[in-house]
Amino acid sequence: MILADLKDTTYSDRLSPEIARALKWINEHRHDPFMTGSILLDDNGNIRVNREEVNLRNADDALLEAHRRYLDIHVPLSGPETIGWSVTSSLSLVEQPYDKERDMAFFSDKPQCYVTVTPGQYIILFPEDAHAPNIGNGTHHKFCVKIAL
């Protein structure tokens, strides 16, 4: 997991060209008028930006999710978002087994910790980072970027 400020993506950009491309796009478009939907940033479909309007939820109602083929970059746009976090390999309470098509499994274990991401920040979540996103009050806009590994 990497939590950082969008003003300086220097180190995250070095992780991969795909991450660098996604962070550049985010910085160029995060102040645009908001519209829901998905955008592909490459011809291969390896980088997808989901523009989401999300109803935030109580921490007790948020399941941990884990991916195998994609990493996530979550970017709150209109308000803070709290995300529960646990090491994926430590989880034991399977709520929904891994679905290869959706690249997702859900677990009902309690997160080991919580982090709040505010507008102007981003969080990168790797397959070893199980996460329970969208915790908070009200509704907010965000980008959730999926990058194929």
PDB file of C-alpha atoms in Angstrom:
ATOM      1  CA  MET A   1       0.000   0.000   0.000  1.00  0.00           C
ATOM      2  CA  ILE A   2       1.212   3.466  -0.859  1.00  0.00           C
ATOM      3  CA  LEU A   3      -0.532   6.598   0.396  1.00  0.00           C
ATOM      4  CA  ALA A   4       0.767   9.799  -1.183  1.00  0.00           C
ATOM      5  CA  ASP A   5      -0.016  13.305  -2.382  1.00  0.00           C
ATOM      6  CA  LEU A   6      -0.917  13.958  -6.010  1.00  0.00           C
ATOM      7  CA  LYS A   7       1.385  17.015  -6.002  1.00  0.00           C
ATOM      8  CA  ASP A   8       4.429  14.719  -6.035  1.00  0.00           C
ATOM      9  CA  THR A   9       4.167  11.356  -7.770  1.00  0.00           C
ATOM     10  CA  THR A  10       7.923  11.031  -8.374  1.00  0.00           C
ATOM     11  CA  TYR A  11       8.425   7.747  -6.534  1.00  0.00           C
ATOM     12  CA  SER A  12       5.131   6.124  -7.523  1.00  0.00           C
ATOM     13  CA  ASP A  13       5.819   7.000 -11.175  1.00  0.00           C
ATOM     14  CA  ARG A  14       8.949   4.859 -10.992  1.00  0.00           C
ATOM     15  CA  LEU A  15       6.995   1.713 -10.085  1.00  0.00           C
ATOM     16  CA  SER A  16       5.732   1.154 -13.632  1.00  0.00           C
ATOM     17  CA  PRO A  17       4.925   3.073 -16.822  1.00  0.00           C
ATOM     18  CA  GLU A  18       1.244   2.162 -16.300  1.00  0.00           C
ATOM     19  CA  ILE A  19       1.149   3.711 -12.822  1.00  0.00           C
ATOM     20  CA  ALA A  20       2.922   6.810 -14.146  1.00  0.00           C
ATOM     21  CA  ARG A  21       0.417   7.099 -17.000  1.00  0.00           C
ATOM     22  CA  ALA A  22      -2.558   6.698 -14.645  1.00  0.00           C
ATOM     23  CA  LEU A  23      -1.274   9.275 -12.148  1.00  0.00           C
ATOM     24  CA  LYS A  24      -0.589  11.744 -14.972  1.00  0.00           C
ATOM     25  CA  TRP A  25      -4.152  11.284 -16.259  1.00  0.00           C
ATOM     26  CA  ILE A  26      -5.568  11.708 -12.737  1.00  0.00           C
ATOM     27  CA  ASN A  27      -3.672  14.949 -12.241  1.00  0.00           C
ATOM     28  CA  GLU A  28      -4.849  16.250 -15.622  1.00  0.00           C
ATOM     29  CA  HIS A  29      -8.528  15.363 -15.055  1.00  0.00           C
ATOM     30  CA  ARG A  30      -9.330  15.399 -11.338  1.00  0.00           C
ATOM     31  CA  HIS A  31     -10.741  18.943 -11.528  1.00  0.00           C
ATOM     32  CA  ASP A  32     -12.838  18.294 -14.647  1.00  0.00           C
ATOM     33  CA  PRO A  33     -16.637  18.344 -14.281  1.00  0.00           C
ATOM     34  CA  PHE A  34     -17.481  14.948 -12.799  1.00  0.00           C
ATOM     35  CA  MET A  35     -19.166  12.256 -14.889  1.00  0.00           C
ATOM     36  CA  THR A  36     -19.594   8.603 -13.920  1.00  0.00           C
ATOM     37  CA  GLY A  37     -18.351   5.864 -16.225  1.00  0.00           C
ATOM     38  CA  SER A  38     -15.198   4.041 -17.301  1.00  0.00           C
ATOM     39  CA  ILE A  39     -12.345   5.175 -19.504  1.00  0.00           C
ATOM     40  CA  LEU A  40      -9.588   3.001 -20.979  1.00  0.00           C
ATOM     41  CA  LEU A  41      -6.202   4.711 -20.964  1.00  0.00           C
ATOM     42  CA  ASP A  42      -4.486   2.269 -23.313  1.00  0.00           C
ATOM     43  CA  ASP A  43      -5.382   0.164 -26.342  1.00  0.00           C
ATOM     44  CA  ASN A  44      -4.782  -3.122 -24.489  1.00  0.00           C
ATOM     45  CA  GLY A  45      -7.312  -2.447 -21.728  1.00  0.00           C
ATOM     46  CA  ASN A  46      -4.601  -2.694 -19.077  1.00  0.00           C
ATOM     47  CA  ILE A  47      -5.456   0.660 -17.457  1.00  0.00           C
ATOM     48  CA  ARG A  48      -9.084   1.472 -16.720  1.00  0.00           C
ATOM     49  CA  VAL A  49     -10.344   4.508 -14.797  1.00  0.00           C
ATOM     50  CA  ASN A  50     -13.722   4.034 -13.134  1.00  0.00           C
ATOM     51  CA  ARG A  51     -15.338   7.369 -12.294  1.00  0.00           C
ATOM     52  CA  GLU A  52     -17.677   6.531  -9.421  1.00  0.00           C
ATOM     53  CA  GLU A  53     -20.336   8.256  -7.369  1.00  0.00           C
ATOM     54  CA  VAL A  54     -20.304   6.227  -4.162  1.00  0.00           C
ATOM     55  CA  ASN A  55     -22.614   5.963  -1.161  1.00  0.00           C
ATOM     56  CA  LEU A  56     -20.204   5.724   1.744  1.00  0.00           C
ATOM     57  CA  ARG A  57     -20.891   3.118   4.417  1.00  0.00           C
ATOM     58  CA  ASN A  58     -20.252   2.282   8.028  1.00  0.00           C
ATOM     59  CA  ALA A  59     -16.998   0.433   8.755  1.00  0.00           C
ATOM     60  CA  ASP A  60     -18.955  -2.525  10.179  1.00  0.00           C
ATOM     61  CA  ASP A  61     -20.714  -2.985   6.818  1.00  0.00           C
ATOM     62  CA  ALA A  62     -17.566  -2.851   4.665  1.00  0.00           C
ATOM     63  CA  LEU A  63     -16.095  -6.181   3.560  1.00  0.00           C
ATOM     64  CA  LEU A  64     -12.437  -6.533   2.709  1.00  0.00           C
ATOM     65  CA  GLU A  65     -11.866  -7.201  -0.984  1.00  0.00           C
ATOM     66  CA  ALA A  66      -8.784  -8.683  -2.590  1.00  0.00           C
ATOM     67  CA  HIS A  67      -7.586  -8.862  -6.188  1.00  0.00           C
ATOM     68  CA  ARG A  68      -5.031 -11.056  -7.945  1.00  0.00           C
ATOM     69  CA  ARG A  69      -4.651  -9.652 -11.465  1.00  0.00           C
ATOM     70  CA  TYR A  70      -5.061  -5.916 -10.887  1.00  0.00           C
ATOM     71  CA  LEU A  71      -3.839  -3.237  -8.539  1.00  0.00           C
ATOM     72  CA  ASP A  72      -6.122  -0.374  -7.536  1.00  0.00           C
ATOM     73  CA  ILE A  73      -5.478   3.327  -7.241  1.00  0.00           C
ATOM     74  CA  HIS A  74      -8.231   5.061  -5.252  1.00  0.00           C
ATOM     75  CA  VAL A  75      -8.538   8.841  -5.568  1.00  0.00           C
ATOM     76  CA  PRO A  76     -11.277  10.641  -3.618  1.00  0.00           C
ATOM     77  CA  LEU A  77     -12.389  13.796  -5.408  1.00  0.00           C
ATOM     78  CA  SER A  78     -15.154  15.431  -3.387  1.00  0.00           C
ATOM     79  CA  GLY A  79     -14.505  14.365   0.189  1.00  0.00           C
ATOM     80  CA  PRO A  80     -12.493  12.008   2.376  1.00  0.00           C
ATOM     81  CA  GLU A  81     -12.732   8.240   2.088  1.00  0.00           C
ATOM     82  CA  THR A  82     -11.663   5.846   4.813  1.00  0.00           C
ATOM     83  CA  ILE A  83     -10.299   2.475   3.707  1.00  0.00           C
ATOM     84  CA  GLY A  84      -9.835  -0.568   5.941  1.00  0.00           C
ATOM     85  CA  TRP A  85      -6.645  -2.550   5.273  1.00  0.00           C
ATOM     86  CA  SER A  86      -5.277  -6.025   6.017  1.00  0.00           C
ATOM     87  CA  VAL A  87      -2.597  -8.258   4.591  1.00  0.00           C
ATOM     88  CA  THR A  88      -4.445 -10.500   2.139  1.00  0.00           C
ATOM     89  CA  SER A  89      -2.568 -13.641   3.213  1.00  0.00           C
ATOM     90  CA  SER A  90      -3.765 -13.165   6.817  1.00  0.00           C
ATOM     91  CA  LEU A  91      -7.475 -13.402   5.951  1.00  0.00           C
ATOM     92  CA  SER A  92      -9.477 -16.511   6.827  1.00  0.00           C
ATOM     93  CA  LEU A  93     -13.183 -15.604   6.819  1.00  0.00           C
ATOM     94  CA  VAL A  94     -14.162 -15.980   3.146  1.00  0.00           C
ATOM     95  CA  GLU A  95     -17.435 -14.221   2.412  1.00  0.00           C
ATOM     96  CA  GLN A  96     -17.296 -14.752  -1.379  1.00  0.00           C
ATOM     97  CA  PRO A  97     -14.603 -16.961  -2.934  1.00  0.00           C
ATOM     98  CA  TYR A  98     -12.345 -15.552  -5.622  1.00  0.00           C
ATOM     99  CA  ASP A  99     -14.197 -14.835  -8.865  1.00  0.00           C
ATOM    100  CA  LYS A 100     -11.694 -14.886 -11.734  1.00  0.00           C
ATOM    101  CA  GLU A 101     -13.910 -12.857 -14.095  1.00  0.00           C
ATOM    102  CA  ARG A 102     -14.369 -10.036 -11.569  1.00  0.00           C
ATOM    103  CA  ASP A 103     -10.858 -10.506 -10.104  1.00  0.00           C
ATOM    104  CA  MET A 104     -12.293 -10.230  -6.631  1.00  0.00           C
ATOM    105  CA  ALA A 105     -12.767 -12.121  -3.390  1.00  0.00           C
ATOM    106  CA  PHE A 106     -14.507 -10.800  -0.267  1.00  0.00           C
ATOM    107  CA  PHE A 107     -13.614 -11.470   3.356  1.00  0.00           C
ATOM    108  CA  SER A 108     -15.447 -10.671   6.580  1.00  0.00           C
ATOM    109  CA  ASP A 109     -12.308 -10.448   8.749  1.00  0.00           C
ATOM    110  CA  LYS A 110     -11.945  -7.095  10.511  1.00  0.00           C
ATOM    111  CA  PRO A 111      -9.326  -4.785   8.983  1.00  0.00           C
ATOM    112  CA  GLN A 112      -5.986  -4.535  10.769  1.00  0.00           C
ATOM    113  CA  CYS A 113      -6.061  -0.740  10.399  1.00  0.00           C
ATOM    114  CA  TYR A 114      -7.870   2.138   8.723  1.00  0.00           C
ATOM    115  CA  VAL A 115      -6.494   4.999   6.646  1.00  0.00           C
ATOM    116  CA  THR A 116      -8.323   8.118   5.501  1.00  0.00           C
ATOM    117  CA  VAL A 117      -7.526   9.393   2.018  1.00  0.00           C
ATOM    118  CA  THR A 118      -8.465  13.005   1.314  1.00  0.00           C
ATOM    119  CA  PRO A 119      -8.937  14.875  -1.971  1.00  0.00           C
ATOM    120  CA  GLY A 120      -5.490  15.617  -3.368  1.00  0.00           C
ATOM    121  CA  GLN A 121      -4.156  12.247  -2.205  1.00  0.00           C
ATOM    122  CA  TYR A 122      -4.154   8.757  -3.695  1.00  0.00           C
ATOM    123  CA  ILE A 123      -3.671   5.253  -2.401  1.00  0.00           C
ATOM    124  CA  ILE A 124      -2.188   2.368  -4.400  1.00  0.00           C
ATOM    125  CA  LEU A 125      -3.361  -1.075  -3.298  1.00  0.00           C
ATOM    126  CA  PHE A 126      -1.545  -4.183  -4.497  1.00  0.00           C
ATOM    127  CA  PRO A 127      -2.886  -7.774  -4.429  1.00  0.00           C
ATOM    128  CA  GLU A 128      -1.318  -8.264  -0.994  1.00  0.00           C
ATOM    129  CA  ASP A 129      -3.391  -5.301   0.267  1.00  0.00           C
ATOM    130  CA  ALA A 130      -6.929  -6.436   1.041  1.00  0.00           C
ATOM    131  CA  HIS A 131      -9.041  -3.325   1.397  1.00  0.00           C
ATOM    132  CA  ALA A 132     -12.493  -2.214   2.484  1.00  0.00           C
ATOM    133  CA  PRO A 133     -13.092   1.027   0.550  1.00  0.00           C
ATOM    134  CA  ASN A 134     -15.844   3.614   0.687  1.00  0.00           C
ATOM    135  CA  ILE A 135     -16.134   4.055   4.447  1.00  0.00           C
ATOM    136  CA  GLY A 136     -17.533   7.351   5.681  1.00  0.00           C
ATOM    137  CA  ASN A 137     -20.720   9.412   5.665  1.00  0.00           C
ATOM    138  CA  GLY A 138     -22.774  10.610   2.727  1.00  0.00           C
ATOM    139  CA  THR A 139     -21.869  10.316  -0.926  1.00  0.00           C
ATOM    140  CA  HIS A 140     -18.696  11.224  -2.754  1.00  0.00           C
ATOM    141  CA  HIS A 141     -17.012  11.165  -6.163  1.00  0.00           C
ATOM    142  CA  LYS A 142     -13.839   9.208  -6.773  1.00  0.00           C
ATOM    143  CA  PHE A 143     -11.605   7.616  -9.359  1.00  0.00           C
ATOM    144  CA  CYS A 144     -10.802   3.934  -8.949  1.00  0.00           C
ATOM    145  CA  VAL A 145      -8.075   2.979 -11.392  1.00  0.00           C
ATOM    146  CA  LYS A 146      -7.489  -0.678 -12.254  1.00  0.00           C
ATOM    147  CA  ILE A 147      -4.068  -1.596 -13.638  1.00  0.00           C
ATOM    148  CA  ALA A 148      -3.310  -5.101 -14.914  1.00  0.00           C
ATOM    149  CA  LEU A 149      -0.264  -6.687 -13.372  1.00  0.00           C
TER     150      LEU A 149
END
